[in-house]
Coordinates of C-alpha atoms and ligand atoms in Angstrom, one line a residue:
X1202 CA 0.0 0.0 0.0
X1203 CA 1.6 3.4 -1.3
X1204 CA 1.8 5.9 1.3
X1205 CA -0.5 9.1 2.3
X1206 CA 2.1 11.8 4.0
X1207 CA 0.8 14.8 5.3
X1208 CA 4.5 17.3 5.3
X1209 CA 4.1 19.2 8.6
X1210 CA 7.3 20.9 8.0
X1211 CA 6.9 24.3 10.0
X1212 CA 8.2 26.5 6.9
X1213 CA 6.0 24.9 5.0
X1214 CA 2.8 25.2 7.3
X1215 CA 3.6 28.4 7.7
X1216 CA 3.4 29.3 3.8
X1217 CA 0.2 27.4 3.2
X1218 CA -1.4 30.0 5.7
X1219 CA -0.3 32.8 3.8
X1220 CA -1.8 31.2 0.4
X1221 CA -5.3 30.0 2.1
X1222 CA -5.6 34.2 3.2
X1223 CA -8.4 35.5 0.7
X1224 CA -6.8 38.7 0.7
X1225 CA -3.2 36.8 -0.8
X1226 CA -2.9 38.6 -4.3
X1227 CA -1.7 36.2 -7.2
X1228 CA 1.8 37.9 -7.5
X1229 CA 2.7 36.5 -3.5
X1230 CA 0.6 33.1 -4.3
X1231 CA 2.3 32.2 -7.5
X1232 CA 5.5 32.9 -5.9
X1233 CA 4.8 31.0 -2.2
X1234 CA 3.0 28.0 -4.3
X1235 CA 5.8 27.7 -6.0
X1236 CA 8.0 27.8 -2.8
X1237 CA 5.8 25.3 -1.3
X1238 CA 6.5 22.8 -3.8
X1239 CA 10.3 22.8 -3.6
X1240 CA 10.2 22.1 0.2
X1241 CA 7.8 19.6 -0.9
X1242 CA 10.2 18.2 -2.7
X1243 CA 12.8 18.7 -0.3
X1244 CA 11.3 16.1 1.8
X1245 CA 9.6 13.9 -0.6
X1246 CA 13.2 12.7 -2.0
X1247 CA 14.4 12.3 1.3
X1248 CA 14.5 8.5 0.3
X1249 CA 15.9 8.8 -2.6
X1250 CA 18.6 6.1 -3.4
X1251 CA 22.4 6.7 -3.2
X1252 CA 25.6 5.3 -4.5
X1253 CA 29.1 5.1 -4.0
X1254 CA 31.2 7.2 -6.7
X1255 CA 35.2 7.4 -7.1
X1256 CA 35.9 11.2 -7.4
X1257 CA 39.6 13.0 -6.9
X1258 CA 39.2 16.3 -4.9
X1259 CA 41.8 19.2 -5.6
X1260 CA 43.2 17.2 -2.4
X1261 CA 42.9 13.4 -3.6
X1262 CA 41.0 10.5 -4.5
X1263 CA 37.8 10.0 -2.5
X1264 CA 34.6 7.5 -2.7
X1265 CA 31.5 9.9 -2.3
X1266 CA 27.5 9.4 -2.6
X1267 CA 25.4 10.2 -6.0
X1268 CA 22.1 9.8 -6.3
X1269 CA 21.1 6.5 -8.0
X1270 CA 18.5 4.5 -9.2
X1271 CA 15.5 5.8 -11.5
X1272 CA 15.3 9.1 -13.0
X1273 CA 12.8 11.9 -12.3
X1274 CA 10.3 13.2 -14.4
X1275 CA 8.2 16.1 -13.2
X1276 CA 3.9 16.1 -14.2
X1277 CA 2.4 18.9 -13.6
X1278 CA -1.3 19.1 -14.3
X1279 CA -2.0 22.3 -16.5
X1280 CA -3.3 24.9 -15.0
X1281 CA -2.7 25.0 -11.5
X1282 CA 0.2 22.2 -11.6
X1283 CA 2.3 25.5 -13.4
X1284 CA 2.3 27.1 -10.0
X1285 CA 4.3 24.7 -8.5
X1286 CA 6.8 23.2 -11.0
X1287 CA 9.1 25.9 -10.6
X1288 CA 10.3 25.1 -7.2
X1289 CA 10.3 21.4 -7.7
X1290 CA 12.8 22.4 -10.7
X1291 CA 14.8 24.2 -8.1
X1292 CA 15.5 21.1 -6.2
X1293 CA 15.7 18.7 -8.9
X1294 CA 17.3 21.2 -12.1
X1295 CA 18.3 17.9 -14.3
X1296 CA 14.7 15.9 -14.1
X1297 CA 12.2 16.4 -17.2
X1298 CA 9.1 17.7 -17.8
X1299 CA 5.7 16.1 -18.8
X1300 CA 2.5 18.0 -19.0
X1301 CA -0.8 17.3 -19.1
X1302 CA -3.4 19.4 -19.4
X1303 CA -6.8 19.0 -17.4
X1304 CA -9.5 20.9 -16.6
X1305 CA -13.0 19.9 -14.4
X1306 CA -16.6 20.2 -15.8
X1307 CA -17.8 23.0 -13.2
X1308 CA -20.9 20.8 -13.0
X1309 CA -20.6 17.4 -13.4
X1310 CA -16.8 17.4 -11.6
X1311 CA -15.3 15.5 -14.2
X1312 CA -11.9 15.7 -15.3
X1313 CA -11.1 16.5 -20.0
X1314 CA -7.7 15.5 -20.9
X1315 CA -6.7 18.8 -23.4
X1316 CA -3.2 18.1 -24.1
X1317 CA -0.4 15.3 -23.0
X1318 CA 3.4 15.3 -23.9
X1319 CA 5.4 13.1 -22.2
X1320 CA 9.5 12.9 -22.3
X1321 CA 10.0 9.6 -24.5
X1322 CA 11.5 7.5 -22.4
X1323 CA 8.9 8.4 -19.5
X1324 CA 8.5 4.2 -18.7
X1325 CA 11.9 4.4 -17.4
X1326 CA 11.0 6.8 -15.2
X1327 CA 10.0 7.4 -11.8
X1328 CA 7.2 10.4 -12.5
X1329 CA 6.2 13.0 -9.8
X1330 CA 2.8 14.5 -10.3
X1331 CA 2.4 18.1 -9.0
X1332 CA -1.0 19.6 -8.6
X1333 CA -2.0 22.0 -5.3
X1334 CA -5.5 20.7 -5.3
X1335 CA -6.6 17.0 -5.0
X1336 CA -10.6 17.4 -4.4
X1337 CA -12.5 15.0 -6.1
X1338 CA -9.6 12.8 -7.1
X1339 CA -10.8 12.7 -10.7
X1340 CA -8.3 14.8 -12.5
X1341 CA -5.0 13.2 -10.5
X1342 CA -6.6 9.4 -11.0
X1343 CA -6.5 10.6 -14.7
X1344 CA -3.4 11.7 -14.6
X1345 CA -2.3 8.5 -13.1
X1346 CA -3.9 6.5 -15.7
X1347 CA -2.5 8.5 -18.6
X1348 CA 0.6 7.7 -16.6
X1349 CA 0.5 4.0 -16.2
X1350 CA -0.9 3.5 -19.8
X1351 CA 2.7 4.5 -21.0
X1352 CA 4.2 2.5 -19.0
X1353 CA 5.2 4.0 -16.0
X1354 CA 5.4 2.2 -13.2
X1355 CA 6.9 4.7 -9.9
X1356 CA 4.5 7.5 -9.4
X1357 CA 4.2 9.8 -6.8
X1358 CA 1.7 13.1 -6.2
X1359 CA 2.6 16.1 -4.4
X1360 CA -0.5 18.1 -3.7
X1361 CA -0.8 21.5 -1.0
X1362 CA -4.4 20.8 -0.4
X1363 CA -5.8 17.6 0.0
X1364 CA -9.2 16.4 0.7
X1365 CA -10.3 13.1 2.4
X1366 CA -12.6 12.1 -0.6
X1367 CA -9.6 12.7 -3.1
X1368 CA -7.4 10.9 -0.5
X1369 CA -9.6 8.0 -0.5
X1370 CA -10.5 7.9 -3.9
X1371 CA -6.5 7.6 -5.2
X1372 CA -6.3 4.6 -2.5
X1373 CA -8.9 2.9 -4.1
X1374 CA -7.9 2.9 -7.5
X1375 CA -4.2 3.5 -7.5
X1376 CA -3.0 1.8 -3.4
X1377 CA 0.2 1.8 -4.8
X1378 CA 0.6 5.4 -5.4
X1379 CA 2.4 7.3 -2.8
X1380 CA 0.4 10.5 -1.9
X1381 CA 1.9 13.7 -0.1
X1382 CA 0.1 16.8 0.9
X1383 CA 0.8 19.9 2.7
X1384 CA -2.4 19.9 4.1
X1385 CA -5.5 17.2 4.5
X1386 CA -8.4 19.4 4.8
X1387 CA -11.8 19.1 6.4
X1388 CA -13.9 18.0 3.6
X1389 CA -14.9 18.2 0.2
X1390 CA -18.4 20.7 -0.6
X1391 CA -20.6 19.6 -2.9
X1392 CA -19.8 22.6 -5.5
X1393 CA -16.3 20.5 -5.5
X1394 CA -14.4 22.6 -3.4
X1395 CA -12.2 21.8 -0.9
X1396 CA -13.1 23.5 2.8
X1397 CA -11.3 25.6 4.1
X1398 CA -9.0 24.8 1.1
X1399 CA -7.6 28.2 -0.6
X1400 CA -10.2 28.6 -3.2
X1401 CA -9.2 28.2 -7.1
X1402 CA -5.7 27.5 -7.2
X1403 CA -5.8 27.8 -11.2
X1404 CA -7.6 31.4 -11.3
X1405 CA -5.5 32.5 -8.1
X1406 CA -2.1 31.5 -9.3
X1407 CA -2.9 33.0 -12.9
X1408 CA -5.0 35.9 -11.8
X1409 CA -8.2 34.7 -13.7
X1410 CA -11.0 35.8 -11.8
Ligands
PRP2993 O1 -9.6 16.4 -7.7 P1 -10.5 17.1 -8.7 O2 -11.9 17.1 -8.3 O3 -10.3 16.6 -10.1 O4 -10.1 18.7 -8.7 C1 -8.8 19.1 -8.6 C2 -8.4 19.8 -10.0 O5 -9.2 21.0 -10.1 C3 -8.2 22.1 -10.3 O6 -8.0 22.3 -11.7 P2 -9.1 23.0 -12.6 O7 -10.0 22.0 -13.3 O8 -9.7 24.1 -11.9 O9 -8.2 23.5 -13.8 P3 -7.2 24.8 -13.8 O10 -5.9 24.3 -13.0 O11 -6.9 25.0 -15.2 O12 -7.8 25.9 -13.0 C4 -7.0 21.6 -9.6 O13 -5.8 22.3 -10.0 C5 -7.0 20.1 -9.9 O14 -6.4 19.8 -11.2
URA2994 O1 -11.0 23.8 -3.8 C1 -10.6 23.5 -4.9 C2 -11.0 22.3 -5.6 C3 -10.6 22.1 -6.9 N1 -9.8 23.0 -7.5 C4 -9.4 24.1 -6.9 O2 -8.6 24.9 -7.5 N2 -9.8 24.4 -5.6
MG2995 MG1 -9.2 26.0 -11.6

C-alpha cells in the first residue's frame, strides 16, 4: 500500500497559511505556491537512493554518494500544476518535464484531458505529479492512468491541499501510489471545493478571476 504523508514541516505550514488568506494577491501566491512545492520536494526525496562514486578532490581521491537508481520526471497538471513546478525544478534542475493538461466540468466534476506530452522514455521513469488541489480525485486518478498506460510504473503526487474524498478515492484505484500533501483538509463541498482549502488554485495563481 503506497503511502499518504501529510508534510508538517513548519516553513511549509507556515506558507500554506499565507496562500489560504483570501486577501493573498496572485503575485505572492504564485511565488509561495511555487515555494511550497520545492520544500515539498525537499522532503519527498528524502528516500531517494544513493551510491558510492570514485571522485579526486583538488586534495585526492575519494569515494563519495550520488544519487542513484530511476530518473525523475516532473507532471504537472495544467493549469494549476504551473504554479508549483518551478520550485520542484529548483530542487531537482536535471529531471524532465511532462505536461498534461486537465481541466473539471464545473458541473458534473469531471476531469477532459486537453493536451499530453510526455518525455520519451517516461516508462523508465519514476514520474512525480504536481498539482496544489486534490478534491475529487478525478483529475489526479486521470493523470495516473495516462501515466500508467505509458508505461510508467513509480508514481508519486505532491499536492498542497488535499481532501479526504480525493485521498480515499486515489487509494482505491491507484493503493500503490504514494500520496503527499501539505495539508489534509476538512472535507470536500458539494460545488467540489475543498473547505477551508484556498479557493481556485488555477484562477489564483494565474490571476483569472
Ligand atoms: O480532484 P479534482 O476534483 O479533479 O479537482 C482538482 C483539480 O481542479 C483544479 O483544476 P481545474 O480543473 O480548476 O483547472 P485549472 O488548473 O486550469 O484551473 C486543480 O488544479 C486540480 O487539477
Ligand atoms: O478547492 C478547490 C477544488 C478544486 N480545485 C481548486 O482549485 N480548488
Ligand atoms: Mg481551476
Amino acid at each position: 500500500m503506497g503511502k499518504f504523508v501529510v508534510l508538517d514541516h513548519p516553513l511549509i505550514q507556515h506558507k500554506l497559511t499565507i496562500i489560504r488568506r483570501k486577501e493573498t494577491g496572485s503575485n505572492e501566491f504564485r511565488r509561495i505556491v511555487g515555494e511550497i512545492g520545492g520544500l515539498m520536494t525537499y522532503e519527498i526525496t528524502r528516500d531517494l537512493p544513493l551510491k558510492d562514486v570514485e571522485i579526486e578532490t583538488p586534495i585526492g581521491k575519494t569515494t563519495q554518494k550520488e544519487i542513484a537508481g530511476k530518473k525523475l520526471t516532473i507532471v504537472p497538471i495544467l493549469r494549476a500544476g504551473m504554479g508549483m513546478l518551478n520550485g520542484v525544478l529548483e530542487m531537482v534542475p536535471t529531471a524532465k518535464v511532462g505536461v498534461i493538461g486537465m481541466y473539471r466540468d464545473e458541473k458534473t466534476l469531471k476531469p477532459h484531458e486537453y493536451f499530453c506530452k510526455m518525455p520519451k522514455d517516461v516508462s523508465e521513469r519514476e514520474c512525480l505529479i504536481v498539482d496544489p488541489m486534490l478534491a475529487t480525485g478525478g483529475s489526479a486518478i486521470d493523470a495516473i492512468g495516462a501515466l500508467k498506460k505509458r508505461g510508467v510504473k513509480e508514481i508519486k503526487l505532491a499536492v498542497l491541499v488535499a481532501a479526504p474524498e480525493g485521498v480515499k478515492a486515489i487509494r482505491e484505484k491507484y493503493p500503490d501510489v504514494d500520496i503527499y500533501a501539505a495539508a489534509e483538509d476538512e472535507k470536500l463541498l458539494d460545488n467540489g471545493y475543498i473547505f477551508p482549502g484556498l479557493g481556485d488554485a488555477g484562477d489564483r495563481i494565474f490571476g483569472t478571476k
